[in-house]
Coordinates of C-alpha atoms and ligand atoms in Angstrom, one line a residue:
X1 CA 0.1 12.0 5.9
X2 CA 2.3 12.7 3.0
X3 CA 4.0 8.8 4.0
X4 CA 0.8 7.3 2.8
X5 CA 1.4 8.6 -1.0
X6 CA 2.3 6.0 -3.9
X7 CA 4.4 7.1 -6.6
X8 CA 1.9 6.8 -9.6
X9 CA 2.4 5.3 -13.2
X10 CA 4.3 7.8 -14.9
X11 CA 2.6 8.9 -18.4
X12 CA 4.1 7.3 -20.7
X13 CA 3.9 10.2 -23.3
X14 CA 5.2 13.1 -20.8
X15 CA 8.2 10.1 -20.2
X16 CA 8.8 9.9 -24.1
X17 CA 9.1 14.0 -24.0
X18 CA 11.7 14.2 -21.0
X19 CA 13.7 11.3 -22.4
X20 CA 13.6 13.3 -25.7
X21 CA 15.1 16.5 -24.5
X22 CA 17.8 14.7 -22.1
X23 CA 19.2 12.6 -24.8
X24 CA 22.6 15.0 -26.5
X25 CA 22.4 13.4 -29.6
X26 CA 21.9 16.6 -32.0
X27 CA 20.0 14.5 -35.1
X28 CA 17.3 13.1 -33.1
X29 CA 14.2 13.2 -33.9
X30 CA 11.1 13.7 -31.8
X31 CA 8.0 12.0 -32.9
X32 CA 6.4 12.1 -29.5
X33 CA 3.7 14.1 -28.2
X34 CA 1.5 15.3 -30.6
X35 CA 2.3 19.1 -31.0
X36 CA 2.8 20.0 -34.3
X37 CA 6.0 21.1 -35.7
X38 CA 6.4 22.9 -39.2
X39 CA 9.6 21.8 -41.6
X40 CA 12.1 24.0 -39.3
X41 CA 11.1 22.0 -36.3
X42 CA 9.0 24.9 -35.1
X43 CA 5.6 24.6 -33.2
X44 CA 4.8 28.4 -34.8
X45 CA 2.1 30.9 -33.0
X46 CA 0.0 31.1 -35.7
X47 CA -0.7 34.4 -37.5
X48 CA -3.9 35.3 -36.9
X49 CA -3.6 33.9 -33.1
X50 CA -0.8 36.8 -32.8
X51 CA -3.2 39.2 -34.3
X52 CA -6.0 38.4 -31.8
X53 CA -4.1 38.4 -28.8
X54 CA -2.5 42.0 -30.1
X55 CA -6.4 43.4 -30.5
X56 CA -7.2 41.3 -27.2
X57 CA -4.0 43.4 -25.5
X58 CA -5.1 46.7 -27.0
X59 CA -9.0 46.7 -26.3
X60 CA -9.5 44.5 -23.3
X61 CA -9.8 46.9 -20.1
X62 CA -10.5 44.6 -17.4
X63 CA -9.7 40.6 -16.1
X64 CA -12.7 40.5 -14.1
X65 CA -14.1 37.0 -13.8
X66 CA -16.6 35.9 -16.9
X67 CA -19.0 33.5 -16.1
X68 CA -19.1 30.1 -14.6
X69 CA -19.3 28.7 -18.4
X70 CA -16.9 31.1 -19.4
X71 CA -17.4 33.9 -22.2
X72 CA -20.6 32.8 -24.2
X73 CA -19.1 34.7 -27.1
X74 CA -16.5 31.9 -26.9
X75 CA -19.1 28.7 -26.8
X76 CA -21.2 30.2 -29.7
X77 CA -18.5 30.4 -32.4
X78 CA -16.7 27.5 -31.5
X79 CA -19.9 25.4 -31.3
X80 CA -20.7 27.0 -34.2
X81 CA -17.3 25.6 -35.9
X82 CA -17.9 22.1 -34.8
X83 CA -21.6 21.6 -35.2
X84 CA -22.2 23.8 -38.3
X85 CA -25.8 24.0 -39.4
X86 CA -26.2 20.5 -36.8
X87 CA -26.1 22.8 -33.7
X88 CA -29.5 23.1 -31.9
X89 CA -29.0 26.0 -29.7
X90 CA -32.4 25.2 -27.4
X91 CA -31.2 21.6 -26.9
X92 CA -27.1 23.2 -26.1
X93 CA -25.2 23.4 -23.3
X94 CA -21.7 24.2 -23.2
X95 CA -18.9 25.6 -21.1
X96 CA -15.2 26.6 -21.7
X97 CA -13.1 24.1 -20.0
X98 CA -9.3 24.2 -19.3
X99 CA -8.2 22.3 -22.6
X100 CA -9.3 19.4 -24.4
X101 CA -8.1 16.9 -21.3
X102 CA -10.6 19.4 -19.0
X103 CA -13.7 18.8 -21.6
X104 CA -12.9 14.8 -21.2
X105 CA -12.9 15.0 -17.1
X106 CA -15.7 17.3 -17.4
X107 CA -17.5 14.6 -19.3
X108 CA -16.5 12.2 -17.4
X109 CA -18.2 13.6 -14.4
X110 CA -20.9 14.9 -15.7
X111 CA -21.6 11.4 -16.4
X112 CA -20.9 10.0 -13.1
X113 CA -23.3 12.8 -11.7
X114 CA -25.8 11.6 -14.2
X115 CA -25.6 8.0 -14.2
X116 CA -23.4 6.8 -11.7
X117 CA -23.6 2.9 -12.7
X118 CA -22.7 3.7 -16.7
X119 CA -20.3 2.3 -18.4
X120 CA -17.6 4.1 -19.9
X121 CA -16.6 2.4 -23.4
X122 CA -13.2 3.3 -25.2
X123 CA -11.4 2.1 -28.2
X124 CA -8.7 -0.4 -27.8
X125 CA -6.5 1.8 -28.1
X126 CA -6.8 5.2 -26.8
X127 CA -5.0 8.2 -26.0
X128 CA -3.7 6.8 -22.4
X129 CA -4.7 9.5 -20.4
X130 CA -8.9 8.0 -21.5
X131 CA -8.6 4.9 -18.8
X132 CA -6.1 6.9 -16.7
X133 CA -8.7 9.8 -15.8
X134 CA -11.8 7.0 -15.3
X135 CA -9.1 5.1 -12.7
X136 CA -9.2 8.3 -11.0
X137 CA -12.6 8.9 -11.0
X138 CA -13.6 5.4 -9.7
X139 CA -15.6 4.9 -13.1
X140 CA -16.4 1.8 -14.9
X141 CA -15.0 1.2 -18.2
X142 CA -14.9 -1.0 -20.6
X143 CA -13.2 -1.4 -24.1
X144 CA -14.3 -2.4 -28.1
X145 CA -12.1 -3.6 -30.7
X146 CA -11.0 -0.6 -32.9
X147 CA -7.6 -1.4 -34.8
X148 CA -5.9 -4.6 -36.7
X149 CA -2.6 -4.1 -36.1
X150 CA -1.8 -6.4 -39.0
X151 CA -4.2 -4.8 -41.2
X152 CA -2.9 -1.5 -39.7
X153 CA -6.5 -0.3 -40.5
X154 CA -10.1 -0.7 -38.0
X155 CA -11.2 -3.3 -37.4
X156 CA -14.6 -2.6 -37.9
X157 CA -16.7 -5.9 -37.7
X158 CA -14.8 -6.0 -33.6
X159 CA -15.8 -2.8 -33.1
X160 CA -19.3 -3.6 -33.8
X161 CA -19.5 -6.6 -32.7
X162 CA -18.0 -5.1 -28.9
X163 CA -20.3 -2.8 -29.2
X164 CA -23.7 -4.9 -29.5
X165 CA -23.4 -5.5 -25.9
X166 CA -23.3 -1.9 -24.6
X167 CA -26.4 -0.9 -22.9
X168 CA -28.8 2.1 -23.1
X169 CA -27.5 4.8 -20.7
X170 CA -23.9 3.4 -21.3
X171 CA -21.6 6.4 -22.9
X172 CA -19.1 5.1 -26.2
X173 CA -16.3 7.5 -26.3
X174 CA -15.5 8.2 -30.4
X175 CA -12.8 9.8 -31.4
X176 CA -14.8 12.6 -34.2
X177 CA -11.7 12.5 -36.7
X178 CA -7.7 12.0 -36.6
X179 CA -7.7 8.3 -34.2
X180 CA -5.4 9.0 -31.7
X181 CA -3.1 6.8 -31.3
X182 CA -3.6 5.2 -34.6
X183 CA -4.9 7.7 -37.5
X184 CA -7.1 5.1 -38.8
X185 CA -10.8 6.3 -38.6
X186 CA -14.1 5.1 -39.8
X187 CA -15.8 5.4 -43.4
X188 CA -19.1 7.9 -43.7
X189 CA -21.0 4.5 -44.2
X190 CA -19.2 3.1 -41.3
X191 CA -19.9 6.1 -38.7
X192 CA -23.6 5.8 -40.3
X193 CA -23.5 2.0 -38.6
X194 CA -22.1 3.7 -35.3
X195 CA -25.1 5.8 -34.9
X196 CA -27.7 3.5 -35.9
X197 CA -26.1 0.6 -33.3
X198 CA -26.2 4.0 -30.8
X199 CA -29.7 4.6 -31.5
X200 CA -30.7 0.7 -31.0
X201 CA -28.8 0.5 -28.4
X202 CA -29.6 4.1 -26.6
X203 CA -26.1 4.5 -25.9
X204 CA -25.0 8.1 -25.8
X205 CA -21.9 9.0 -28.0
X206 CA -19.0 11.3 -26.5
X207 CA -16.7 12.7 -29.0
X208 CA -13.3 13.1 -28.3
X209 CA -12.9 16.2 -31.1
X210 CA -9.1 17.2 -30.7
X211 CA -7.9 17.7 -34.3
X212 CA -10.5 19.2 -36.5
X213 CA -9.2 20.3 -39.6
X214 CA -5.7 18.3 -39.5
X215 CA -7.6 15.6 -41.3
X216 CA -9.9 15.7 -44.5
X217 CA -10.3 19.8 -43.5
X218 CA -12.6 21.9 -41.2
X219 CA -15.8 20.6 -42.0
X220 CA -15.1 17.2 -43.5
X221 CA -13.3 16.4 -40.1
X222 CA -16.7 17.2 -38.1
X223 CA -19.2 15.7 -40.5
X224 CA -19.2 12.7 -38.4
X225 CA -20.1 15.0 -35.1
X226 CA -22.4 16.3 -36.7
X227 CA -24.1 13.8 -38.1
X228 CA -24.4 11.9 -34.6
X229 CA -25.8 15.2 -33.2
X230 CA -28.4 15.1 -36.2
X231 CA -29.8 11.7 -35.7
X232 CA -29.3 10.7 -31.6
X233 CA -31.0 12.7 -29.2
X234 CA -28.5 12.6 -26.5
X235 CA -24.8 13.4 -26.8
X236 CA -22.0 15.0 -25.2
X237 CA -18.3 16.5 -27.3
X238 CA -15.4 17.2 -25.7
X239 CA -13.5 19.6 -27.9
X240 CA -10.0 21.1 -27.6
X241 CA -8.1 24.1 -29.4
X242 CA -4.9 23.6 -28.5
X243 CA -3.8 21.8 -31.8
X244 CA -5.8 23.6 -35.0
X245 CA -5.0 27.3 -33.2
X246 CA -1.6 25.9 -31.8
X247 CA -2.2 27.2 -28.6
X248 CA -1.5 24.3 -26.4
X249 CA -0.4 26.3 -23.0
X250 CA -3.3 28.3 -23.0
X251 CA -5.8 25.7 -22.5
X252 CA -9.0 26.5 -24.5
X253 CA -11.2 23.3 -24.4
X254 CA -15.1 22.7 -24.5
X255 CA -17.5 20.7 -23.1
X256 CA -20.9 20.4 -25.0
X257 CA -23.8 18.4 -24.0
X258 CA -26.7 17.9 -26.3
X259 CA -30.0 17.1 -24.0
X260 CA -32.6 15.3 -25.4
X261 CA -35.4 18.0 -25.1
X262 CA -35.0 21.6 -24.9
X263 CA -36.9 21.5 -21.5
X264 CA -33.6 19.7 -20.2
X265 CA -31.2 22.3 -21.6
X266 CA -31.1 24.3 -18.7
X267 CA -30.7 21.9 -15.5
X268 CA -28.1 20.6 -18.2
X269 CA -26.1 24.2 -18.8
X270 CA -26.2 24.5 -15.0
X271 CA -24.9 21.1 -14.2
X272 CA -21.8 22.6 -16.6
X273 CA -21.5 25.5 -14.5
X274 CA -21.6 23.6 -11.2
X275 CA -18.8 20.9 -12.1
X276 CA -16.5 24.3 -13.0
X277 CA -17.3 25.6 -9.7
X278 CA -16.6 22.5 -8.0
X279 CA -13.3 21.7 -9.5
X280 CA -11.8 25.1 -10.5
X281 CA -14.5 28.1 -10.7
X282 CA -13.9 29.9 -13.6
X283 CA -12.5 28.3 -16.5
X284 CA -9.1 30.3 -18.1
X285 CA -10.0 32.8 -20.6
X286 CA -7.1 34.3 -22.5
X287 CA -6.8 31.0 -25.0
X288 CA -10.8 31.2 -25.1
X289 CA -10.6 34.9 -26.0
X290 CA -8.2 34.2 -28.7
X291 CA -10.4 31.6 -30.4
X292 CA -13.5 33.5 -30.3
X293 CA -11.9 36.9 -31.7
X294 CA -10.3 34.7 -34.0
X295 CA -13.8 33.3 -35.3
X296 CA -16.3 36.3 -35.1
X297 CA -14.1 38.2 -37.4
X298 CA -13.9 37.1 -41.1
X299 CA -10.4 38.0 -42.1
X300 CA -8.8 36.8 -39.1
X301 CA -10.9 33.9 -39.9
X302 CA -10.0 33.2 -43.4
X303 CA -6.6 33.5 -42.4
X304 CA -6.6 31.0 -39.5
X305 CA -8.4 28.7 -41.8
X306 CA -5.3 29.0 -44.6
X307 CA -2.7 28.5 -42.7
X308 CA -4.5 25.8 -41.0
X309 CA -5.0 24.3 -44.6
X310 CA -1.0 24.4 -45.2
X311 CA -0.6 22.9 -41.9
X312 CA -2.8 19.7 -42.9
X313 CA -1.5 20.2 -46.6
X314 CA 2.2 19.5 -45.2
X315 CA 1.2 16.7 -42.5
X316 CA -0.4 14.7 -45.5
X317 CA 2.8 15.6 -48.1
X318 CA 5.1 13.8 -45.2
X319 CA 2.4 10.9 -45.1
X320 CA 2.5 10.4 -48.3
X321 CA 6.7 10.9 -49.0
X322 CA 7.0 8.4 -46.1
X323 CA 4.6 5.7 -47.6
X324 CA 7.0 6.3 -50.9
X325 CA 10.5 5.6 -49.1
X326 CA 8.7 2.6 -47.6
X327 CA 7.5 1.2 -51.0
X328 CA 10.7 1.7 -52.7
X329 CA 12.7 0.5 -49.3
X330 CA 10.9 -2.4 -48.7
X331 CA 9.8 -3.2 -52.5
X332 CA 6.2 -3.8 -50.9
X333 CA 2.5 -1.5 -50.3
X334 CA 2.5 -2.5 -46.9
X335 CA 3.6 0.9 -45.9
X336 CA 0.7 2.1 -48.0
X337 CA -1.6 2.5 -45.2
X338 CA 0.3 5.9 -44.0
X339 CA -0.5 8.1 -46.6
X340 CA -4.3 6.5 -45.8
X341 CA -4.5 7.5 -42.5
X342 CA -5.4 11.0 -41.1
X343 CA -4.3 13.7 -38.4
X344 CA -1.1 13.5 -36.7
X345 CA -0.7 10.2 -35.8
X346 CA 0.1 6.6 -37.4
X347 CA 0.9 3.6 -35.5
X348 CA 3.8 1.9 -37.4
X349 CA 3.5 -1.3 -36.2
X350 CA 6.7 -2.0 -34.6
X351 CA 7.3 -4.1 -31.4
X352 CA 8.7 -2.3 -28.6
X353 CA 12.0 -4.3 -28.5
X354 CA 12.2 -2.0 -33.0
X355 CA 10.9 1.2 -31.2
X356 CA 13.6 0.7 -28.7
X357 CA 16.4 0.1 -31.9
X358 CA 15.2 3.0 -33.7
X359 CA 15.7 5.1 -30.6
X360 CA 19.2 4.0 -29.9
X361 CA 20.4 3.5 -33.3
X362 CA 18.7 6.6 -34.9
X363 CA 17.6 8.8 -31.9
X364 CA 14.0 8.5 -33.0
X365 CA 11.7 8.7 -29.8
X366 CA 8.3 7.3 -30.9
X367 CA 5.6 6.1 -28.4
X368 CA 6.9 2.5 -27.5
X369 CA 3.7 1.2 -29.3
X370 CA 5.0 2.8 -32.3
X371 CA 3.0 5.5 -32.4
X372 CA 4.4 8.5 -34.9
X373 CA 3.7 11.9 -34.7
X374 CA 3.7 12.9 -38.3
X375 CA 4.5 16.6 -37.7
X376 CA 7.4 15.4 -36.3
X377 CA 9.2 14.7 -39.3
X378 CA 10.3 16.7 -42.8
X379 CA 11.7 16.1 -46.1
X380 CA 14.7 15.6 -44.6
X381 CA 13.8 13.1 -42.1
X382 CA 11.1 11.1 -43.3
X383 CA 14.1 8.8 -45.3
X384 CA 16.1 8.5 -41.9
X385 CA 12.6 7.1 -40.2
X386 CA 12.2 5.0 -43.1
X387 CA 16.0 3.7 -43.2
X388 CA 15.7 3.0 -39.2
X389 CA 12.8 1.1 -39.8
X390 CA 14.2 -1.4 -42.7
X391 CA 17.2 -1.3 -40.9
X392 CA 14.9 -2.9 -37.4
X393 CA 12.7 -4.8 -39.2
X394 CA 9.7 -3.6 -39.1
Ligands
LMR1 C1 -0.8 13.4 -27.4 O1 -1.5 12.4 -27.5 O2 0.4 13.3 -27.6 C2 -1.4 14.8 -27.0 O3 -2.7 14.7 -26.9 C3 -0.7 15.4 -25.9 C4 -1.0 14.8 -24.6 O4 -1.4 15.6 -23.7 O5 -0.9 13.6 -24.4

């Protein structure tokens, strides 16, 4: 049986991490996968994460199962972080999902359950793994325009224009803040022509949410989410925790689904709980546990929230030092647009034949379609990346 198998594609940011670590060079510089690093290099267990999981140690005195949908102490205050005062609980369901990458194939399925002829729309680009998980699943897809690379900015009249021809049922997959792979994301005006081509069209949004707070801050970053949940009446958000609580092993994700009518909310919620059942049972809850301690108490709260702050504080301080060493390097704005985008990522705009030169020359390992993560670099770094990138042309 086993003859039968094909080796499959390997993913081309896990590659990037395993080339990473076997290269000996001591001064290079990973700018990979997007986990974030502080100034020392360090992906840090944040403070009040250490503090939960030290109550969660103490007080918890059994590892019975939870529930299908996981702890429900768990969807309410993280629902309650992303949707704000937008959250309809009669209209909600939502189940804890293993990470952010869980939520999406949960979303995915739910969808193929639902409507098995939809049409899956992504943004050109996407985090790879978008396509590679609707390959699996034998789902249709379909892409709209989303970035310039000469403009290095969206390119919004594509986007819109792609996205007249989706049809009603079909599901547009939005990344809620922080564009990943390219950190360029819509206006407040432009998200408000999103919706309203949604609406026309009776498309149903799913939000990719993966980096709330490393943008414009906690709520700015969901504004968007919540504003599609306001105005359409169907929705689903895929939501991860491994990047603003930094606990990326643990795999704390969440799949929402807003139904159109509270009548629907429950065939809905136990849809959630069957697709768990079906692929894994219960969903992991030690990362879960950590977030929702975290959230229902207020100082562990305010403190998660302030070191999250200096975490987004520092990615945009490197944005903006690198956009600097560019003008100065290259005696041109063009560079500009890196201190204008937001989360952890930029795409540089550098063939693959530069990325390739930076690597060897510098030891700088960036996605090959020049893809940066931002957390990647310090003060120290950020002129080496900028030298390497005079120095290849880009
Ligand atoms: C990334 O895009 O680098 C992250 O989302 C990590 C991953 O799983 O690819």
């Amino acid at each position: 049986m086993l003859e039968h198998l094909k080796p499959q594609p390997p993913d081309k940011i896990l590659q990037l991490m395993q080339a990473f670590r076997d290269d000996p060079r001591e001064n290079k510089i990973d700018l990979g996968v997007g986990v974030y690093r502080n100034a020392e290099g360090i992906t840090p267990v944040m403070r009040a994460v250490k503090a939960a999981e030290k109550r969660i140690w103490e007080t918890q005195d059994t590892k019975a199962y939870t529930g299908l949908a996981g702890d429900p102490a768990y969807s309410e205050t993280l629902s309650r972080l992303i949707l704000g005062d937008a959250r309809d609980e009669a209209r909600l369901a939502a189940a804890a999902m293993p990470g952010g990458t869980g939520a999406i194939h949960q979303a995915f399925e739910l969808v193929r359950m639902a409507n098995p002829g939809a049409t899956v729309w992504l943004s050109a680009p996407t985090w790879p793994n978008h396509p590679s998980i609707l390959r699996h699943l034998g789902m249709q897809m379909a892409e709209y325009r989303y970035f310039d690379n000469t403009a290095r900015d969206i390119d919004f009249a594509g986007m819109i224009e792609d996205l007249e021809q989706v049809r009603a049922g079909d599901v547009v997959l939005l990344h809620g803040c922080c564009h990943n792979p390219t950190g360029a994301n819509p206006t407040a005006a432009q998200w408000d022509e999103i919706a309203a081509l949604l609406e026309r069209n009776g498309a149903i949004p799913l939000i990719d949410i993966a980096y709330q707070g490393f943008g414009d801050g906690l709520e700015e970053d969901a504004s968007a989410t919540r504003m599609l949940a306001r105005r359409l009446p169907e929705m689903l958000i895929a939501a991860s925790c491994s990047k603003n609580f930094g606990i990326y092993r643990e795999r704390a994700g969440l799949l929402m689904a807003i139904a159109p009518k509270a009548d629907m909310q429950s065939v809905t919620q136990g849809m959630l709980n069957h697709l768990n059942r079906q692929n894994y049972s219960f969903p992991p809850d030690h990362g879960a546990r950590i977030v929702s301690t975290i959230l229902g108490d207020e100082n562990l709260a305010d403190d998660w929230k302030q070191e999250l702050e200096e975490m987004r504080l520092g990615m945009l301080g490197i944005r903006r030092q690198l956009a600097d060493e560019l003008r100065q390097r290259t005696n041109s704005d063009r560079f500009d647009f890196i201190a204008r985008h937001r989360g952890m990522f930029s795409r540089l705009g550098a063939t693959p034949e530069q990325v390739e030169k930076m690597r060897e020359s510098h030891g700088i390992y960036m996605v090959a379609d020049s893809r940066i993560n931002i957390a990647g670099l310090n003060a120290q770094t950020v002129p080496i990346l900028a030298e390497a990138m005079v120095e290849a042309g880009v």
